[in-house]
Amino acid sequence: MGHDDALKYTPLYDLHLELGGKMVPFAGYAMPVQYPTGILAEHKATREGAGLFDVSHMGQAYLEGPEVAALIETLVPGDIKGLKPGQIRYSLLMADDGGILDDLMITRPIDDADGTRLFLVVNAACKDQDFAHIAARLAGKAVLTRLDDRALLALQGPKAAALMAGLGPAANGLSFMTAAPVDVAGIPCLVSRSGYTGEDGYEISVPADRAVDLARALLAAGAAPIGLGARDSLRLEAGLCLYGHDIDTTTDPIEASLAWVVPKRRREEANFPGAARVLAALRDGVARKRVGIKPLGRAPAREGTVVARPGGGDAVGIVTSGGFGPTVEGPVAMGYVPPDLAKPGTPIDLVVRGKPLPAEVVALPFTPHRYAKA
């Protein structure tokens, strides 16, 4: 298979081919959508065992400067100043009008005694814009250094900790949303206890030239290779947002049901981009809300499906993520509906090929989160 010059390749590209990965373009990269076992088996392997994901297409960077936490708080609505060394915060890069430029993970490294350094992980499709935006906004105050020489692997599932115990036992001392340098299979890595499946697990930042060695060690220890197809069904069952689908520059954190990322101090200070819109949404309510949606039949509701009031009523919303949930054994979706339809148990219609099909609003997540809480 020849290289397509328009695509970028992760350090694991040849290994994906060796494992029989079916490669597709995703966020400008050639990525495996599935392996020969197929999406259902990969989904199940992650929920019941340990799945290994190549997420090297995501953007990794260091942000350095005096009082760097206060500086990044001028771009995100989270409490970054409150991070202790080794802690991670999920946050949002905000547009000035209150829309969302991207979601990201912000880590205060465990060895950051003087509060001058943060480690950032952003989405693949947004990384160039994100990093340019952060560098421009903080120019002269902080320096952003892209870590394009590092790969990122995710190990997810209930057996991830047992598997890690044999290769990098120090990682098992981490609790959910904490990170530390750990040698895994003898390779110096930065390991976080986090992920995108709702399961316990780790994200492992590794020098690009050691990524294949690390992946082979994890696979040899019993991890199954997992592609983008199962990654999507796993995160959808976990009720987690996919940037560019469930959240984007047209959605604010409150209508996206992410009010929890804007803590009390930041609401009071109101000094992050888009604060006026976010505070107004908290005070006055929103016109639409992100909810879980369960089609009552067997047909999945795909992204873009129109949500209507029950009984053939008006179109009032849209499905932003949808598909089959293997663990739930049926179709699952997320989307936006007016507040009066947002309560779990509320009946709605999904208009599929012009025909209204019954569905109901349900509480998220569809499958319980099983993170390793401290």
mmCIF file of C-alpha atoms in Angstrom:
data_model
loop_
_atom_site.group_PDB
_atom_site.id
_atom_site.type_symbol
_atom_site.label_atom_id
_atom_site.label_comp_id
_atom_site.label_asym_id
_atom_site.label_seq_id
_atom_site.Cartn_x
_atom_site.Cartn_y
_atom_site.Cartn_z
ATOM 1 C CA MET A 1 0.000 0.000 0.000
ATOM 2 C CA GLY A 2 1.619 3.264 -1.120
ATOM 3 C CA HIS A 3 1.598 6.377 1.008
ATOM 4 C CA ASP A 4 -0.915 9.089 0.152
ATOM 5 C CA ASP A 5 1.075 12.327 0.294
ATOM 6 C CA ALA A 6 -2.007 14.234 1.439
ATOM 7 C CA LEU A 7 -2.146 12.172 4.651
ATOM 8 C CA LYS A 8 0.027 12.141 7.744
ATOM 9 C CA TYR A 9 1.108 8.890 9.396
ATOM 10 C CA THR A 10 1.525 8.011 13.065
ATOM 11 C CA PRO A 11 4.626 6.089 14.193
ATOM 12 C CA LEU A 12 2.420 2.967 14.444
ATOM 13 C CA TYR A 13 1.247 3.016 10.794
ATOM 14 C CA ASP A 14 3.267 -0.047 9.696
ATOM 15 C CA LEU A 15 2.211 -1.938 12.828
ATOM 16 C CA HIS A 16 -1.473 -1.223 12.034
ATOM 17 C CA LEU A 17 -0.953 -2.744 8.576
ATOM 18 C CA GLU A 18 0.832 -5.742 10.088
ATOM 19 C CA LEU A 19 -2.146 -6.260 12.457
ATOM 20 C CA GLY A 20 -4.564 -6.124 9.514
ATOM 21 C CA GLY A 21 -5.914 -2.657 10.309
ATOM 22 C CA LYS A 22 -8.319 -1.207 7.747
ATOM 23 C CA MET A 23 -6.905 2.287 7.228
ATOM 24 C CA VAL A 24 -9.080 5.359 6.613
ATOM 25 C CA PRO A 25 -8.370 9.106 6.511
ATOM 26 C CA PHE A 26 -9.229 10.760 9.839
ATOM 27 C CA ALA A 27 -8.298 14.330 10.843
ATOM 28 C CA GLY A 28 -5.651 14.317 8.116
ATOM 29 C CA TYR A 29 -4.064 11.034 9.275
ATOM 30 C CA ALA A 30 -4.207 7.464 8.023
ATOM 31 C CA MET A 31 -5.838 5.695 10.980
ATOM 32 C CA PRO A 32 -7.235 2.185 11.578
ATOM 33 C CA VAL A 33 -11.036 2.125 11.658
ATOM 34 C CA GLN A 34 -11.021 -1.567 12.617
ATOM 35 C CA TYR A 35 -8.936 -4.740 12.649
ATOM 36 C CA PRO A 36 -9.927 -8.197 11.319
ATOM 37 C CA THR A 37 -11.920 -9.101 14.477
ATOM 38 C CA GLY A 38 -14.320 -6.212 13.704
ATOM 39 C CA ILE A 39 -15.840 -3.304 15.603
ATOM 40 C CA LEU A 40 -18.220 -5.331 17.809
ATOM 41 C CA ALA A 41 -15.473 -7.657 19.037
ATOM 42 C CA GLU A 42 -13.120 -4.697 19.622
ATOM 43 C CA HIS A 43 -15.806 -2.827 21.597
ATOM 44 C CA LYS A 44 -16.430 -5.932 23.725
ATOM 45 C CA ALA A 45 -12.669 -6.514 24.227
ATOM 46 C CA THR A 46 -12.382 -3.004 25.701
ATOM 47 C CA ARG A 47 -15.444 -3.314 27.975
ATOM 48 C CA GLU A 48 -14.376 -6.759 29.243
ATOM 49 C CA GLY A 49 -10.571 -6.812 28.905
ATOM 50 C CA ALA A 50 -8.023 -4.235 27.738
ATOM 51 C CA GLY A 51 -8.007 -2.379 24.426
ATOM 52 C CA LEU A 52 -5.052 -0.528 22.897
ATOM 53 C CA PHE A 53 -5.717 2.619 20.853
ATOM 54 C CA ASP A 54 -3.319 4.681 18.745
ATOM 55 C CA VAL A 55 -4.160 8.316 19.520
ATOM 56 C CA SER A 56 -0.855 9.718 18.280
ATOM 57 C CA HIS A 57 -2.726 12.036 15.910
ATOM 58 C CA MET A 58 -3.774 14.164 18.889
ATOM 59 C CA GLY A 59 -1.785 17.285 19.709
ATOM 60 C CA GLN A 60 0.639 17.317 22.655
ATOM 61 C CA ALA A 61 2.418 20.443 23.858
ATOM 62 C CA TYR A 62 4.098 22.076 26.833
ATOM 63 C CA LEU A 63 3.072 25.581 27.844
ATOM 64 C CA GLU A 64 5.717 27.313 29.946
ATOM 65 C CA GLY A 65 5.988 30.671 31.659
ATOM 66 C CA PRO A 66 5.679 32.325 35.058
ATOM 67 C CA GLU A 67 2.160 31.912 36.510
ATOM 68 C CA VAL A 68 1.192 29.755 33.524
ATOM 69 C CA ALA A 69 -2.006 28.501 35.189
ATOM 70 C CA ALA A 70 -3.320 32.060 35.560
ATOM 71 C CA LEU A 71 -2.387 32.745 31.944
ATOM 72 C CA ILE A 72 -4.272 29.763 30.518
ATOM 73 C CA GLU A 73 -7.295 30.731 32.626
ATOM 74 C CA THR A 74 -7.612 33.702 30.245
ATOM 75 C CA LEU A 75 -8.449 31.124 27.523
ATOM 76 C CA VAL A 76 -10.410 28.396 29.380
ATOM 77 C CA PRO A 77 -13.201 28.485 32.029
ATOM 78 C CA GLY A 78 -11.702 25.820 34.306
ATOM 79 C CA ASP A 79 -9.875 26.036 37.617
ATOM 80 C CA ILE A 80 -6.290 25.535 36.453
ATOM 81 C CA LYS A 81 -4.681 27.526 39.286
ATOM 82 C CA GLY A 82 -6.086 24.940 41.703
ATOM 83 C CA LEU A 83 -4.310 22.008 40.016
ATOM 84 C CA LYS A 84 -1.812 20.270 42.265
ATOM 85 C CA PRO A 85 1.314 18.731 40.704
ATOM 86 C CA GLY A 86 0.264 15.546 38.916
ATOM 87 C CA GLN A 87 -3.390 16.561 38.505
ATOM 88 C CA ILE A 88 -5.273 16.751 35.191
ATOM 89 C CA ARG A 89 -8.246 18.955 34.308
ATOM 90 C CA TYR A 90 -10.663 18.521 31.377
ATOM 91 C CA SER A 91 -11.476 21.971 30.007
ATOM 92 C CA LEU A 92 -12.629 23.934 26.977
ATOM 93 C CA LEU A 93 -10.765 26.376 24.769
ATOM 94 C CA MET A 94 -13.320 29.164 24.478
ATOM 95 C CA ALA A 95 -14.136 31.496 21.594
ATOM 96 C CA ASP A 96 -14.757 35.142 22.470
ATOM 97 C CA ASP A 97 -18.491 34.739 21.692
ATOM 98 C CA GLY A 98 -18.900 31.795 24.107
ATOM 99 C CA GLY A 99 -18.653 29.044 21.511
ATOM 100 C CA ILE A 100 -16.195 26.181 21.961
ATOM 101 C CA LEU A 101 -12.971 26.083 19.911
ATOM 102 C CA ASP A 102 -11.987 22.648 21.266
ATOM 103 C CA ASP A 103 -11.976 20.516 24.386
ATOM 104 C CA LEU A 104 -8.626 19.621 25.912
ATOM 105 C CA MET A 105 -6.787 18.004 28.806
ATOM 106 C CA ILE A 106 -4.531 20.214 30.932
ATOM 107 C CA THR A 107 -2.003 18.524 33.242
ATOM 108 C CA ARG A 108 0.220 20.144 35.828
ATOM 109 C CA PRO A 109 3.317 17.925 35.685
ATOM 110 C CA ILE A 110 4.186 16.175 38.942
ATOM 111 C CA ASP A 111 7.671 17.747 38.935
ATOM 112 C CA ASP A 112 6.321 21.277 38.447
ATOM 113 C CA ALA A 113 7.211 22.717 41.854
ATOM 114 C CA ASP A 114 7.172 26.386 40.816
ATOM 115 C CA GLY A 115 3.983 26.485 38.718
ATOM 116 C CA THR A 116 5.641 27.344 35.408
ATOM 117 C CA ARG A 117 4.673 24.415 33.192
ATOM 118 C CA LEU A 118 1.528 22.731 31.861
ATOM 119 C CA PHE A 119 1.136 19.734 29.552
ATOM 120 C CA LEU A 120 -1.716 20.045 27.017
ATOM 121 C CA VAL A 121 -3.465 17.428 24.881
ATOM 122 C CA VAL A 122 -5.862 18.686 22.193
ATOM 123 C CA ASN A 123 -7.901 17.107 19.398
ATOM 124 C CA ALA A 124 -6.207 16.079 16.166
ATOM 125 C CA ALA A 125 -8.460 18.025 13.803
ATOM 126 C CA CYS A 126 -8.028 21.237 15.819
ATOM 127 C CA LYS A 127 -4.410 21.025 16.953
ATOM 128 C CA ASP A 128 -2.837 23.450 14.479
ATOM 129 C CA GLN A 129 -5.500 26.119 15.134
ATOM 130 C CA ASP A 130 -5.497 25.471 18.903
ATOM 131 C CA PHE A 131 -1.748 25.766 19.275
ATOM 132 C CA ALA A 132 -1.603 28.859 17.060
ATOM 133 C CA HIS A 133 -4.441 30.442 19.068
ATOM 134 C CA ILE A 134 -2.824 29.724 22.446
ATOM 135 C CA ALA A 135 0.624 30.879 21.284
ATOM 136 C CA ALA A 136 -0.783 34.104 19.817
ATOM 137 C CA ARG A 137 -2.977 34.957 22.820
ATOM 138 C CA LEU A 138 -0.180 34.331 25.308
ATOM 139 C CA ALA A 139 2.664 35.730 23.161
ATOM 140 C CA GLY A 140 5.360 37.350 25.273
ATOM 141 C CA LYS A 141 4.000 35.751 28.456
ATOM 142 C CA ALA A 142 4.250 32.001 27.846
ATOM 143 C CA VAL A 143 5.973 29.730 25.332
ATOM 144 C CA LEU A 144 4.101 26.872 23.651
ATOM 145 C CA THR A 145 6.294 23.960 22.539
ATOM 146 C CA ARG A 146 4.669 21.328 20.343
ATOM 147 C CA LEU A 147 5.704 17.771 21.142
ATOM 148 C CA ASP A 148 5.466 16.416 17.595
ATOM 149 C CA ASP A 149 8.208 13.910 18.448
ATOM 150 C CA ARG A 150 5.909 12.055 20.855
ATOM 151 C CA ALA A 151 3.251 9.428 20.185
ATOM 152 C CA LEU A 152 0.182 8.766 22.365
ATOM 153 C CA LEU A 153 -1.318 5.364 23.150
ATOM 154 C CA ALA A 154 -4.449 4.658 25.176
ATOM 155 C CA LEU A 155 -4.901 1.436 27.157
ATOM 156 C CA GLN A 156 -8.526 1.096 28.251
ATOM 157 C CA GLY A 157 -10.670 -1.489 30.007
ATOM 158 C CA PRO A 158 -11.206 -3.328 33.312
ATOM 159 C CA LYS A 159 -8.030 -5.392 32.800
ATOM 160 C CA ALA A 160 -5.852 -2.363 31.920
ATOM 161 C CA ALA A 161 -4.533 -2.005 35.494
ATOM 162 C CA ALA A 162 -3.600 -5.688 35.796
ATOM 163 C CA LEU A 163 -1.853 -5.555 32.432
ATOM 164 C CA MET A 164 -0.001 -2.380 33.407
ATOM 165 C CA ALA A 165 1.077 -3.954 36.723
ATOM 166 C CA GLY A 166 3.464 -6.199 34.818
ATOM 167 C CA LEU A 167 4.969 -3.491 32.583
ATOM 168 C CA GLY A 168 4.854 -0.250 34.558
ATOM 169 C CA PRO A 169 3.645 -0.999 38.081
ATOM 170 C CA ALA A 170 4.086 2.623 39.234
ATOM 171 C CA ALA A 171 1.134 3.545 36.978
ATOM 172 C CA ASN A 172 -1.203 1.677 39.319
ATOM 173 C CA GLY A 173 -0.488 4.241 42.025
ATOM 174 C CA LEU A 174 -2.324 6.833 39.912
ATOM 175 C CA SER A 175 -5.993 7.628 40.428
ATOM 176 C CA PHE A 176 -8.394 8.977 37.780
ATOM 177 C CA MET A 177 -7.236 12.307 36.276
ATOM 178 C CA THR A 178 -3.691 12.199 37.635
ATOM 179 C CA ALA A 179 -0.413 11.715 35.740
ATOM 180 C CA ALA A 180 3.228 10.869 36.401
ATOM 181 C CA PRO A 181 6.411 9.847 34.596
ATOM 182 C CA VAL A 182 6.484 6.035 34.551
ATOM 183 C CA ASP A 183 8.781 3.548 32.852
ATOM 184 C CA VAL A 184 6.548 1.174 30.864
ATOM 185 C CA ALA A 185 8.268 -1.897 29.418
ATOM 186 C CA GLY A 186 11.530 -0.123 30.231
ATOM 187 C CA ILE A 187 10.572 2.956 28.172
ATOM 188 C CA PRO A 188 10.341 6.382 29.900
ATOM 189 C CA CYS A 189 6.748 7.573 29.387
ATOM 190 C CA LEU A 190 4.313 10.136 30.759
ATOM 191 C CA VAL A 191 1.295 8.146 31.950
ATOM 192 C CA SER A 192 -2.112 9.578 32.853
ATOM 193 C CA ARG A 193 -5.033 7.640 34.322
ATOM 194 C CA SER A 194 -7.661 8.851 31.912
ATOM 195 C CA GLY A 195 -9.278 7.986 28.612
ATOM 196 C CA TYR A 196 -12.284 8.230 26.364
ATOM 197 C CA THR A 197 -14.245 5.007 26.851
ATOM 198 C CA GLY A 198 -15.833 5.318 30.311
ATOM 199 C CA GLU A 199 -13.541 2.492 31.479
ATOM 200 C CA ASP A 200 -10.529 2.594 33.769
ATOM 201 C CA GLY A 201 -7.293 2.955 31.855
ATOM 202 C CA TYR A 202 -4.323 5.037 30.849
ATOM 203 C CA GLU A 203 -3.077 7.409 28.192
ATOM 204 C CA ILE A 204 0.639 6.954 27.602
ATOM 205 C CA SER A 205 2.771 9.653 26.003
ATOM 206 C CA VAL A 206 5.913 8.040 24.581
ATOM 207 C CA PRO A 207 8.845 9.188 22.416
ATOM 208 C CA ALA A 208 7.810 8.500 18.784
ATOM 209 C CA ASP A 209 10.849 6.300 18.146
ATOM 210 C CA ARG A 210 9.818 3.966 21.001
ATOM 211 C CA ALA A 211 6.070 3.862 20.230
ATOM 212 C CA VAL A 212 6.209 0.574 18.297
ATOM 213 C CA ASP A 213 8.232 -1.114 21.082
ATOM 214 C CA LEU A 214 5.675 0.052 23.638
ATOM 215 C CA ALA A 215 2.690 -1.037 21.529
ATOM 216 C CA ARG A 216 4.209 -4.484 20.940
ATOM 217 C CA ALA A 217 4.847 -4.912 24.677
ATOM 218 C CA LEU A 218 1.246 -3.983 25.526
ATOM 219 C CA LEU A 219 -0.159 -6.287 22.825
ATOM 220 C CA ALA A 220 2.097 -9.136 23.981
ATOM 221 C CA ALA A 221 0.791 -8.620 27.531
ATOM 222 C CA GLY A 222 -2.764 -9.188 26.330
ATOM 223 C CA ALA A 223 -4.162 -5.891 25.027
ATOM 224 C CA ALA A 224 -6.311 -6.079 21.873
ATOM 225 C CA PRO A 225 -5.753 -3.495 19.104
ATOM 226 C CA ILE A 226 -8.810 -1.237 18.770
ATOM 227 C CA GLY A 227 -9.731 1.059 15.863
ATOM 228 C CA LEU A 228 -11.696 4.273 15.473
ATOM 229 C CA GLY A 229 -15.012 2.456 14.980
ATOM 230 C CA ALA A 230 -15.087 0.954 18.461
ATOM 231 C CA ARG A 231 -13.527 4.114 19.923
ATOM 232 C CA ASP A 232 -16.627 5.962 18.718
ATOM 233 C CA SER A 233 -19.179 3.443 20.032
ATOM 234 C CA LEU A 234 -17.367 3.249 23.396
ATOM 235 C CA ARG A 235 -17.268 7.040 23.900
ATOM 236 C CA LEU A 236 -20.903 7.405 22.781
ATOM 237 C CA GLU A 237 -22.090 4.824 25.338
ATOM 238 C CA ALA A 238 -20.037 6.754 27.937
ATOM 239 C CA GLY A 239 -21.940 9.951 26.991
ATOM 240 C CA LEU A 240 -18.715 11.804 26.117
ATOM 241 C CA CYS A 241 -18.644 14.662 23.613
ATOM 242 C CA LEU A 242 -16.884 14.427 20.259
ATOM 243 C CA TYR A 243 -15.589 17.830 19.160
ATOM 244 C CA GLY A 244 -17.002 18.942 15.809
ATOM 245 C CA HIS A 245 -20.148 16.890 16.420
ATOM 246 C CA ASP A 246 -21.632 17.301 19.933
ATOM 247 C CA ILE A 247 -19.750 20.528 20.682
ATOM 248 C CA ASP A 248 -18.363 23.173 18.323
ATOM 249 C CA THR A 249 -18.124 26.926 17.819
ATOM 250 C CA THR A 250 -21.956 27.208 17.774
ATOM 251 C CA THR A 251 -22.461 25.534 21.185
ATOM 252 C CA ASP A 252 -21.714 26.987 24.606
ATOM 253 C CA PRO A 253 -20.738 24.850 27.624
ATOM 254 C CA ILE A 254 -24.117 25.205 29.336
ATOM 255 C CA GLU A 255 -26.291 24.011 26.460
ATOM 256 C CA ALA A 256 -23.705 21.242 25.933
ATOM 257 C CA SER A 257 -24.474 20.062 29.523
ATOM 258 C CA LEU A 258 -20.877 20.854 30.516
ATOM 259 C CA ALA A 259 -21.702 23.445 33.198
ATOM 260 C CA TRP A 260 -19.504 21.423 35.599
ATOM 261 C CA VAL A 261 -16.378 22.563 33.723
ATOM 262 C CA VAL A 262 -17.085 26.158 34.854
ATOM 263 C CA PRO A 263 -16.551 26.149 38.652
ATOM 264 C CA LYS A 264 -17.845 28.744 41.111
ATOM 265 C CA ARG A 265 -14.669 30.852 41.242
ATOM 266 C CA ARG A 266 -14.550 31.247 37.469
ATOM 267 C CA ARG A 267 -18.258 32.139 37.344
ATOM 268 C CA GLU A 268 -17.673 34.840 39.934
ATOM 269 C CA GLU A 269 -14.541 36.194 38.230
ATOM 270 C CA ALA A 270 -16.242 36.073 34.789
ATOM 271 C CA ASN A 271 -12.858 36.686 33.149
ATOM 272 C CA PHE A 272 -12.689 33.953 30.500
ATOM 273 C CA PRO A 273 -13.642 34.329 26.808
ATOM 274 C CA GLY A 274 -17.402 34.154 26.256
ATOM 275 C CA ALA A 275 -18.144 34.616 29.972
ATOM 276 C CA ALA A 276 -21.121 36.913 29.252
ATOM 277 C CA ARG A 277 -22.901 34.243 27.187
ATOM 278 C CA VAL A 278 -22.035 31.445 29.615
ATOM 279 C CA LEU A 279 -23.232 33.387 32.673
ATOM 280 C CA ALA A 280 -26.422 34.455 30.870
ATOM 281 C CA ALA A 281 -27.094 30.788 30.015
ATOM 282 C CA LEU A 282 -26.590 29.809 33.668
ATOM 283 C CA ARG A 283 -28.859 32.622 34.837
ATOM 284 C CA ASP A 284 -31.616 32.603 32.209
ATOM 285 C CA GLY A 285 -31.498 29.050 30.900
ATOM 286 C CA VAL A 286 -30.713 27.802 27.406
ATOM 287 C CA ALA A 287 -32.761 27.336 24.236
ATOM 288 C CA ARG A 288 -31.457 23.786 23.762
ATOM 289 C CA LYS A 289 -29.691 21.129 25.798
ATOM 290 C CA ARG A 290 -27.488 18.127 24.993
ATOM 291 C CA VAL A 291 -29.204 14.917 26.129
ATOM 292 C CA GLY A 292 -28.988 11.165 25.760
ATOM 293 C CA ILE A 293 -31.494 9.714 23.305
ATOM 294 C CA LYS A 294 -32.675 6.094 23.150
ATOM 295 C CA PRO A 295 -34.510 5.078 19.973
ATOM 296 C CA LEU A 296 -37.259 2.634 21.023
ATOM 297 C CA GLY A 297 -36.944 0.504 17.862
ATOM 298 C CA ARG A 298 -33.870 -1.234 16.456
ATOM 299 C CA ALA A 299 -32.944 1.382 13.832
ATOM 300 C CA PRO A 300 -29.970 3.560 14.829
ATOM 301 C CA ALA A 301 -30.401 7.334 14.622
ATOM 302 C CA ARG A 302 -27.352 8.727 12.830
ATOM 303 C CA GLU A 303 -25.804 12.177 13.192
ATOM 304 C CA GLY A 304 -28.024 14.760 11.498
ATOM 305 C CA THR A 305 -31.309 12.944 12.249
ATOM 306 C CA VAL A 306 -34.054 15.458 13.047
ATOM 307 C CA VAL A 307 -35.691 15.373 16.502
ATOM 308 C CA ALA A 308 -39.405 16.244 16.536
ATOM 309 C CA ARG A 309 -42.083 16.635 19.166
ATOM 310 C CA PRO A 310 -43.885 13.322 19.686
ATOM 311 C CA GLY A 311 -46.872 12.354 17.569
ATOM 312 C CA GLY A 312 -45.572 13.873 14.339
ATOM 313 C CA GLY A 313 -44.973 17.306 15.863
ATOM 314 C CA ASP A 314 -42.593 20.098 14.882
ATOM 315 C CA ALA A 315 -38.901 19.543 14.249
ATOM 316 C CA VAL A 316 -37.140 20.932 17.344
ATOM 317 C CA GLY A 317 -33.650 19.463 17.489
ATOM 318 C CA ILE A 318 -30.939 17.297 15.968
ATOM 319 C CA VAL A 319 -28.927 14.170 16.689
ATOM 320 C CA THR A 320 -25.207 15.019 16.940
ATOM 321 C CA SER A 321 -23.853 11.478 17.574
ATOM 322 C CA GLY A 322 -25.624 8.194 17.048
ATOM 323 C CA GLY A 323 -25.111 4.538 16.330
ATOM 324 C CA PHE A 324 -25.377 1.060 17.772
ATOM 325 C CA GLY A 325 -24.312 0.567 21.387
ATOM 326 C CA PRO A 326 -22.951 -2.977 21.676
ATOM 327 C CA THR A 327 -22.917 -2.992 25.500
ATOM 328 C CA VAL A 328 -26.439 -1.523 25.614
ATOM 329 C CA GLU A 329 -27.450 -3.977 22.849
ATOM 330 C CA GLY A 330 -29.356 -1.353 20.942
ATOM 331 C CA PRO A 331 -29.198 2.045 19.287
ATOM 332 C CA VAL A 332 -27.933 5.036 21.292
ATOM 333 C CA ALA A 333 -27.603 8.711 20.438
ATOM 334 C CA MET A 334 -26.943 12.184 21.787
ATOM 335 C CA GLY A 335 -28.370 15.419 20.524
ATOM 336 C CA TYR A 336 -29.949 18.747 21.297
ATOM 337 C CA VAL A 337 -33.579 19.308 22.336
ATOM 338 C CA PRO A 338 -35.491 22.239 23.858
ATOM 339 C CA PRO A 339 -35.352 22.356 27.692
ATOM 340 C CA ASP A 340 -38.992 21.227 28.023
ATOM 341 C CA LEU A 341 -38.050 17.936 26.341
ATOM 342 C CA ALA A 342 -34.714 17.472 28.147
ATOM 343 C CA LYS A 343 -35.920 15.532 31.191
ATOM 344 C CA PRO A 344 -35.079 11.778 31.192
ATOM 345 C CA GLY A 345 -38.170 9.745 30.272
ATOM 346 C CA THR A 346 -39.562 12.397 27.903
ATOM 347 C CA PRO A 347 -40.920 10.908 24.649
ATOM 348 C CA ILE A 348 -39.647 12.368 21.348
ATOM 349 C CA ASP A 349 -39.721 11.386 17.681
ATOM 350 C CA LEU A 350 -36.726 10.827 15.424
ATOM 351 C CA VAL A 351 -37.446 11.543 11.783
ATOM 352 C CA VAL A 352 -35.721 8.809 9.769
ATOM 353 C CA ARG A 353 -36.282 8.927 5.979
ATOM 354 C CA GLY A 354 -39.301 11.160 6.498
ATOM 355 C CA LYS A 355 -40.900 8.822 9.022
ATOM 356 C CA PRO A 356 -41.237 9.672 12.746
ATOM 357 C CA LEU A 357 -39.861 6.857 14.916
ATOM 358 C CA PRO A 358 -40.446 6.824 18.695
ATOM 359 C CA ALA A 359 -37.553 7.529 21.071
ATOM 360 C CA GLU A 360 -37.069 8.818 24.568
ATOM 361 C CA VAL A 361 -34.667 11.128 26.333
ATOM 362 C CA VAL A 362 -32.469 9.228 28.803
ATOM 363 C CA ALA A 363 -29.876 10.112 31.428
ATOM 364 C CA LEU A 364 -26.231 9.882 30.366
ATOM 365 C CA PRO A 365 -24.090 7.824 30.367
ATOM 366 C CA PHE A 366 -25.672 4.778 28.712
ATOM 367 C CA THR A 367 -23.097 2.514 30.420
ATOM 368 C CA PRO A 368 -21.765 3.357 33.907
ATOM 369 C CA HIS A 369 -18.332 4.970 34.151
ATOM 370 C CA ARG A 370 -15.769 2.751 35.848
ATOM 371 C CA TYR A 371 -12.903 5.160 36.467
ATOM 372 C CA ALA A 372 -10.317 4.471 39.186
ATOM 373 C CA LYS A 373 -11.390 7.066 41.734
ATOM 374 C CA ALA A 374 -8.985 7.951 44.521
#
